[in-house]
CSV table of C-alpha atoms in Angstrom, one decimal:
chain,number,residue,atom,x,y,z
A,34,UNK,CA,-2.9,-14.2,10.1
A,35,UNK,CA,-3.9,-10.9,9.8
A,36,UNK,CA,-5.9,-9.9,6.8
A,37,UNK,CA,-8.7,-6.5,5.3
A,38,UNK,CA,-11.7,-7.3,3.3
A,39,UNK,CA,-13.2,-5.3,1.8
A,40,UNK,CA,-16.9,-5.0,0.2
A,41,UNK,CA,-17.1,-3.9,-3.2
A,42,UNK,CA,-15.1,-2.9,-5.5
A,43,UNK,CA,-16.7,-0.4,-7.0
A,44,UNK,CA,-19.2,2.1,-5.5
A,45,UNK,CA,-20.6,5.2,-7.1
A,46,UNK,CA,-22.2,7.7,-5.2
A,47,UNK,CA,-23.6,11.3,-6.4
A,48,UNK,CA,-22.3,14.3,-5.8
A,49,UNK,CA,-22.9,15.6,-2.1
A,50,UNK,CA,-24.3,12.0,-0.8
A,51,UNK,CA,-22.8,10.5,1.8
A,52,UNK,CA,-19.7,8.2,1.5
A,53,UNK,CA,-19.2,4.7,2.8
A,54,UNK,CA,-16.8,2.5,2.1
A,55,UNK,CA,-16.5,-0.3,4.2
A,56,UNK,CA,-13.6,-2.8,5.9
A,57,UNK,CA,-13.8,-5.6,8.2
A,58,UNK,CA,-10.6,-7.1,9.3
A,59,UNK,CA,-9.0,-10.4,10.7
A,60,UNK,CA,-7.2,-10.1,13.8
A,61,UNK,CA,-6.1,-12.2,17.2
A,62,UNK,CA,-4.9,-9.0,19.2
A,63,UNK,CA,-6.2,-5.4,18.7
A,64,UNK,CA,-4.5,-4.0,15.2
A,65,UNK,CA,-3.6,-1.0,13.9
A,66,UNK,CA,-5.5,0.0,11.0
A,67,UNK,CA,-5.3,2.2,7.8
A,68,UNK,CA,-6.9,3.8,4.9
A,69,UNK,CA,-5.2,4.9,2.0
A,70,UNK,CA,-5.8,6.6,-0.8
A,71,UNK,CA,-4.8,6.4,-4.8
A,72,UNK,CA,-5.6,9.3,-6.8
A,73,UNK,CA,-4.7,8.3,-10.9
A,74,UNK,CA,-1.2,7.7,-11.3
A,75,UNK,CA,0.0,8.3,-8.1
A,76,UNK,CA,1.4,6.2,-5.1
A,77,UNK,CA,-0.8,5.7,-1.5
A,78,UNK,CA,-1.6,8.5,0.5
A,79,UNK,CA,-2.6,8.4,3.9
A,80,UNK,CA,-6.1,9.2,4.6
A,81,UNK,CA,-6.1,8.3,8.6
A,82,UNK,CA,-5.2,5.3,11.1
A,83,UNK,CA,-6.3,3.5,14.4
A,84,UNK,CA,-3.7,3.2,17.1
A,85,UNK,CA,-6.7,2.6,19.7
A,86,UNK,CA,-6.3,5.8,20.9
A,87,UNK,CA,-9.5,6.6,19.8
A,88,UNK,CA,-12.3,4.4,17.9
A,89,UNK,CA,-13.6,7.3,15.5
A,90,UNK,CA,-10.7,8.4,13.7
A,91,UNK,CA,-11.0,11.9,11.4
A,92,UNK,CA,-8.6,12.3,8.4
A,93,UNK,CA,-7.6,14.5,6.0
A,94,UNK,CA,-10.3,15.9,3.0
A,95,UNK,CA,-13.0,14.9,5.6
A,96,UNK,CA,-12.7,11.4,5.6
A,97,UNK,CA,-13.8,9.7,8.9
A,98,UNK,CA,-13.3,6.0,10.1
A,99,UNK,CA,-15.2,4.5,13.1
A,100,UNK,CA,-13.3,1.0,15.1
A,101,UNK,CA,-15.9,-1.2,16.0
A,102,UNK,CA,-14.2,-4.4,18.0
A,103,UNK,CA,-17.5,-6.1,18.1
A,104,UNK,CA,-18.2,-5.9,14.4
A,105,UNK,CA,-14.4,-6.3,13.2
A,106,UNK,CA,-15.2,-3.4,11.1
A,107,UNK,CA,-13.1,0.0,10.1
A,108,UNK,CA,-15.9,1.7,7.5
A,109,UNK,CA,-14.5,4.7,6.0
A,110,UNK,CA,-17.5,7.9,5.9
A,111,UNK,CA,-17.4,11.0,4.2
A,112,UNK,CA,-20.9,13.0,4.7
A,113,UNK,CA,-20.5,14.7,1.1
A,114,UNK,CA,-18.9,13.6,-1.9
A,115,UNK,CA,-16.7,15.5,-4.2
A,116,UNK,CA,-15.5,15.1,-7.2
A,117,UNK,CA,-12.1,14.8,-6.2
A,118,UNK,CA,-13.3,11.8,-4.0
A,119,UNK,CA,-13.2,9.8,-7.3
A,120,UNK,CA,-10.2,7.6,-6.6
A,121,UNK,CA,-9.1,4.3,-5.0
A,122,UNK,CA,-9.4,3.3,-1.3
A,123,UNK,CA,-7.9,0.4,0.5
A,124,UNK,CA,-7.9,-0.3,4.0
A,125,UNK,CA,-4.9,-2.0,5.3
A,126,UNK,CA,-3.8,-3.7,8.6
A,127,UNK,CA,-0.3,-4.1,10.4
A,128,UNK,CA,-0.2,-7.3,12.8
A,129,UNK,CA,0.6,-6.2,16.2
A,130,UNK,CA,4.3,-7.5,16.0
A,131,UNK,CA,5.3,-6.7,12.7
A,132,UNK,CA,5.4,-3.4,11.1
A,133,UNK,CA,4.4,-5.1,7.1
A,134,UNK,CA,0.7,-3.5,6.3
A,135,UNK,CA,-1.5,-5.9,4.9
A,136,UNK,CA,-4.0,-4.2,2.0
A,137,UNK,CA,-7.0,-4.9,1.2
A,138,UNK,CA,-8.0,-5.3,-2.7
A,139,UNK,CA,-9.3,-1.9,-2.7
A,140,UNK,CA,-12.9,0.0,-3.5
A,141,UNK,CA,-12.5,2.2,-6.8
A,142,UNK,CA,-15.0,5.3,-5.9
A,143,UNK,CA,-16.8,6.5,-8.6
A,144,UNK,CA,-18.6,9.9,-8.3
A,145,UNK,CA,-21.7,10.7,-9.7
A,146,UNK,CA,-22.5,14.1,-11.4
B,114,UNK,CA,10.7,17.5,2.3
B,115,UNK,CA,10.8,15.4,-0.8
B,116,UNK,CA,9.2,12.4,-1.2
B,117,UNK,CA,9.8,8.5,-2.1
B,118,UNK,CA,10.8,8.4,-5.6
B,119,UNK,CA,11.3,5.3,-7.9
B,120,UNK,CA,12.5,4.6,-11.3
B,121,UNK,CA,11.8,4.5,-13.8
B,122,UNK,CA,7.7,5.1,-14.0
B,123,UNK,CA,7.2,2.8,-17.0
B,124,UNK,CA,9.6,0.0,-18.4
B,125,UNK,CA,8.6,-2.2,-21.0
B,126,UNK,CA,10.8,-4.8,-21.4
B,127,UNK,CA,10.5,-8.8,-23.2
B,128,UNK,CA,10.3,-12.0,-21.5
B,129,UNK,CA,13.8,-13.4,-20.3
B,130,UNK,CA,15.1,-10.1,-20.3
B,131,UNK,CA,16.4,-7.9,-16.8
B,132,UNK,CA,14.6,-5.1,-15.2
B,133,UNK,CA,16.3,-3.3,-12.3
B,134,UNK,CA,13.9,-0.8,-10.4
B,135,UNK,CA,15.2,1.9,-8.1
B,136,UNK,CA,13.4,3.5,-4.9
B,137,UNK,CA,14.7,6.7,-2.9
B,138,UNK,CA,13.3,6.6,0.7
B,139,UNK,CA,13.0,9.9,2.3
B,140,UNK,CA,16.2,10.4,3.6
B,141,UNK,CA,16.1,9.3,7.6
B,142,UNK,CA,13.4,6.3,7.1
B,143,UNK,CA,15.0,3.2,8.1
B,144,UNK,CA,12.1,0.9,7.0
B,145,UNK,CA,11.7,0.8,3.7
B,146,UNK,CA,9.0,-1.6,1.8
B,147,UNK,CA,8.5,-3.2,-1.4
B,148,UNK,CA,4.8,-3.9,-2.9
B,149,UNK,CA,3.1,-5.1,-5.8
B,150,UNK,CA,0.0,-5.1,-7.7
B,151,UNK,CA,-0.7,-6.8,-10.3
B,152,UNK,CA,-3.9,-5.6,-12.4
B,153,UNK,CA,-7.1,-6.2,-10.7
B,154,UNK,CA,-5.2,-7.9,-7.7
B,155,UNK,CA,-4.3,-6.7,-4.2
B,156,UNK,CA,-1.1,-5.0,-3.6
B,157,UNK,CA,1.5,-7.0,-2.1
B,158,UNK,CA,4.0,-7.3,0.2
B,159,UNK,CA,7.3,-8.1,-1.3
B,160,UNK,CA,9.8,-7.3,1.4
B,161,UNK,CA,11.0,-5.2,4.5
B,162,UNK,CA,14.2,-3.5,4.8
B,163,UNK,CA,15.5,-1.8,8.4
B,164,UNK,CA,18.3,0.1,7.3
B,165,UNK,CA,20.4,-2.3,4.8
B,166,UNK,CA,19.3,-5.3,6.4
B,167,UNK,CA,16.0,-7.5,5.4
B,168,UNK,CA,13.5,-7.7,7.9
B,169,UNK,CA,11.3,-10.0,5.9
B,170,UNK,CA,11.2,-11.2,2.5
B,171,UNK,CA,8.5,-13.8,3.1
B,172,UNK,CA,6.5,-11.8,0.2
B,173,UNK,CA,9.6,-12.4,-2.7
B,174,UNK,CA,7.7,-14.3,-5.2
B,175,UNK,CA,11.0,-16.7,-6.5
B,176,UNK,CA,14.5,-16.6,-7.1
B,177,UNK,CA,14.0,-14.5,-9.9
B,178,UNK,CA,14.1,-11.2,-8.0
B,179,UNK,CA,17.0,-10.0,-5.7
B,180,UNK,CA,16.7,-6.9,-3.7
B,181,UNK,CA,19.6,-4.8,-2.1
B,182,UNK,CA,19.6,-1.7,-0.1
B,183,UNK,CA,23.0,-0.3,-0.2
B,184,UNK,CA,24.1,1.4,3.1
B,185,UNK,CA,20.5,1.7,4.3
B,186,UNK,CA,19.6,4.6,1.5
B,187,UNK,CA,17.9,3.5,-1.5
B,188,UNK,CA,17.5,0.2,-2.5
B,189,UNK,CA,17.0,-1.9,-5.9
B,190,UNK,CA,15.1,-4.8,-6.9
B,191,UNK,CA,15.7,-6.3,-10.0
B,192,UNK,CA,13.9,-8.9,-11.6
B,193,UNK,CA,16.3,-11.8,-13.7
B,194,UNK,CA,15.0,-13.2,-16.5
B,195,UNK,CA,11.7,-11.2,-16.5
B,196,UNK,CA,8.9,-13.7,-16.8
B,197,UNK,CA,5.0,-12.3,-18.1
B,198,UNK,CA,3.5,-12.7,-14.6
B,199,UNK,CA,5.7,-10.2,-13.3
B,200,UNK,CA,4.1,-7.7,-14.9
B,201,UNK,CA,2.2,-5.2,-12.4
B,202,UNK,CA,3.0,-2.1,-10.4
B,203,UNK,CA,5.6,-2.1,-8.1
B,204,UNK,CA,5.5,0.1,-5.2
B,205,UNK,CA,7.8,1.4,-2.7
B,206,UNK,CA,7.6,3.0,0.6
B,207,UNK,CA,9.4,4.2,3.7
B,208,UNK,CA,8.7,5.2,7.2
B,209,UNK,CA,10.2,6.1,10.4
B,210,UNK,CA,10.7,2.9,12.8
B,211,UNK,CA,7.8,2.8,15.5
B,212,UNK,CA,5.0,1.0,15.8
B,213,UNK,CA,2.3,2.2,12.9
B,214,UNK,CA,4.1,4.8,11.3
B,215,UNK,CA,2.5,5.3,8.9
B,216,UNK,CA,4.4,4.5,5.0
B,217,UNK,CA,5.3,6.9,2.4
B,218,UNK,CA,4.5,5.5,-1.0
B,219,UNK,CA,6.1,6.2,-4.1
B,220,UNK,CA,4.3,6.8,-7.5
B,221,UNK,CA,5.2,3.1,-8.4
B,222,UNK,CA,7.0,1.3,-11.3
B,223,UNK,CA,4.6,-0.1,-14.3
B,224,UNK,CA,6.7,-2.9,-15.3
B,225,UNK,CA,5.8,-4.6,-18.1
B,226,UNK,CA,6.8,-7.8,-19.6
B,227,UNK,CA,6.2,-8.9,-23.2
């Protein structure tokens, strides 16, 4: 089955420091991943996917994930933190044959002033 | 282009009673999803719609809840009796059909049961 894990869930970085926030995923064929975004009392938002088009994938608000097939892993980077970062991230898979996405539990970013 | 909506935002209702929650795809988006999450937990699949037909439902936690999506526009899941554990945030999104389209989430449903 396919399944997201994701470490931590909570991270706090300061203002202006770099960003990671990382995934590594379960899978039997290649997947298609995702990272969403929840901003305070509102639904997902897409932040970017892998369709193996491309292993680094850029997404909105300068988010950035990197597809690693060796390491299983789909780390989200941002290379400064804002305040409006502060929110909460999940990563999320959908199996190669079924279009259901599969969320992790999800890494509440907290930014530091 | 407006957006998924659901409703209500909040309902607050006692154990044993009914809750029915709506959710408006944006209009064209044949798929349409269910999720949960219940505090602290990971958000979960409920069930899969393609048009008015269900594509998957593996995720309905019992008998309890029944969901309908009347001539492939919005759909409703209600929940019958309401039990405590079914307390959570209920989510709903659509997409296009096509590998990895990517969903459209609503702003959820806080259901809660006392």
């Amino acid at each position: 089955a396919q399944s997201v894990t994701q470490l931590g869930s909570h991270v706090s970085v300061s203002e202006g420091a770099l960003v990671l926030l990382r995934c590594n995923y379960s899978s039997s064929v290649p997947p298609y991943l995702f990272w969403y975004v929840q901003y305070p009392n509102q639904g997902l938002q897409l932040l970017l996917k892998y369709t193996s088009a491309a292993t680094l994938v850029k997404g909105i608000n300068g988010f950035e994930a990197e597809f690693k097939k060796s390491e299983t892993s789909f780390h989200l980077t941002k290379p400064s933190a804002h305040m409006s970062d502060a929110a909460e991230y999940f990563c999320a898979v959908t199996p190669n044959r079924d279009d259901k996405i599969i969320f992790g539990k999800g890494t509440r970013l907290h930014i530091l002033p | 282009e407006a957006g998924v909506t659901q409703f209500p935002s909040h309902s607050v209702i006692e154990k044993g009673q009914t809750v029915t929650l709506r959710c408006d795809p944006i209009s064209g988006h044949d798929n349409l999803y269910w999720y949960r999450r219940v505090m602290g937990k990971e958000i979960k699949f409920l069930l899969h719609f393609v048009k008015e037909s269900k594509q998957d439902e593996s995720g309905m936690p019992n008998n309890r809840f029944l969901a309908e999506r009347t001539g492939g526009t919005y759909s409703t899941l209600k929940v019958q009796p309401a039990e405590l554990e079914d307390s959570g945030v209920y989510f709903c999104a659509s997409s296009l059909r096509g590998k990895a389209s990517p969903l459209h989430f609503g702003n959820g449903t806080r259901l809660t049961v006392t």
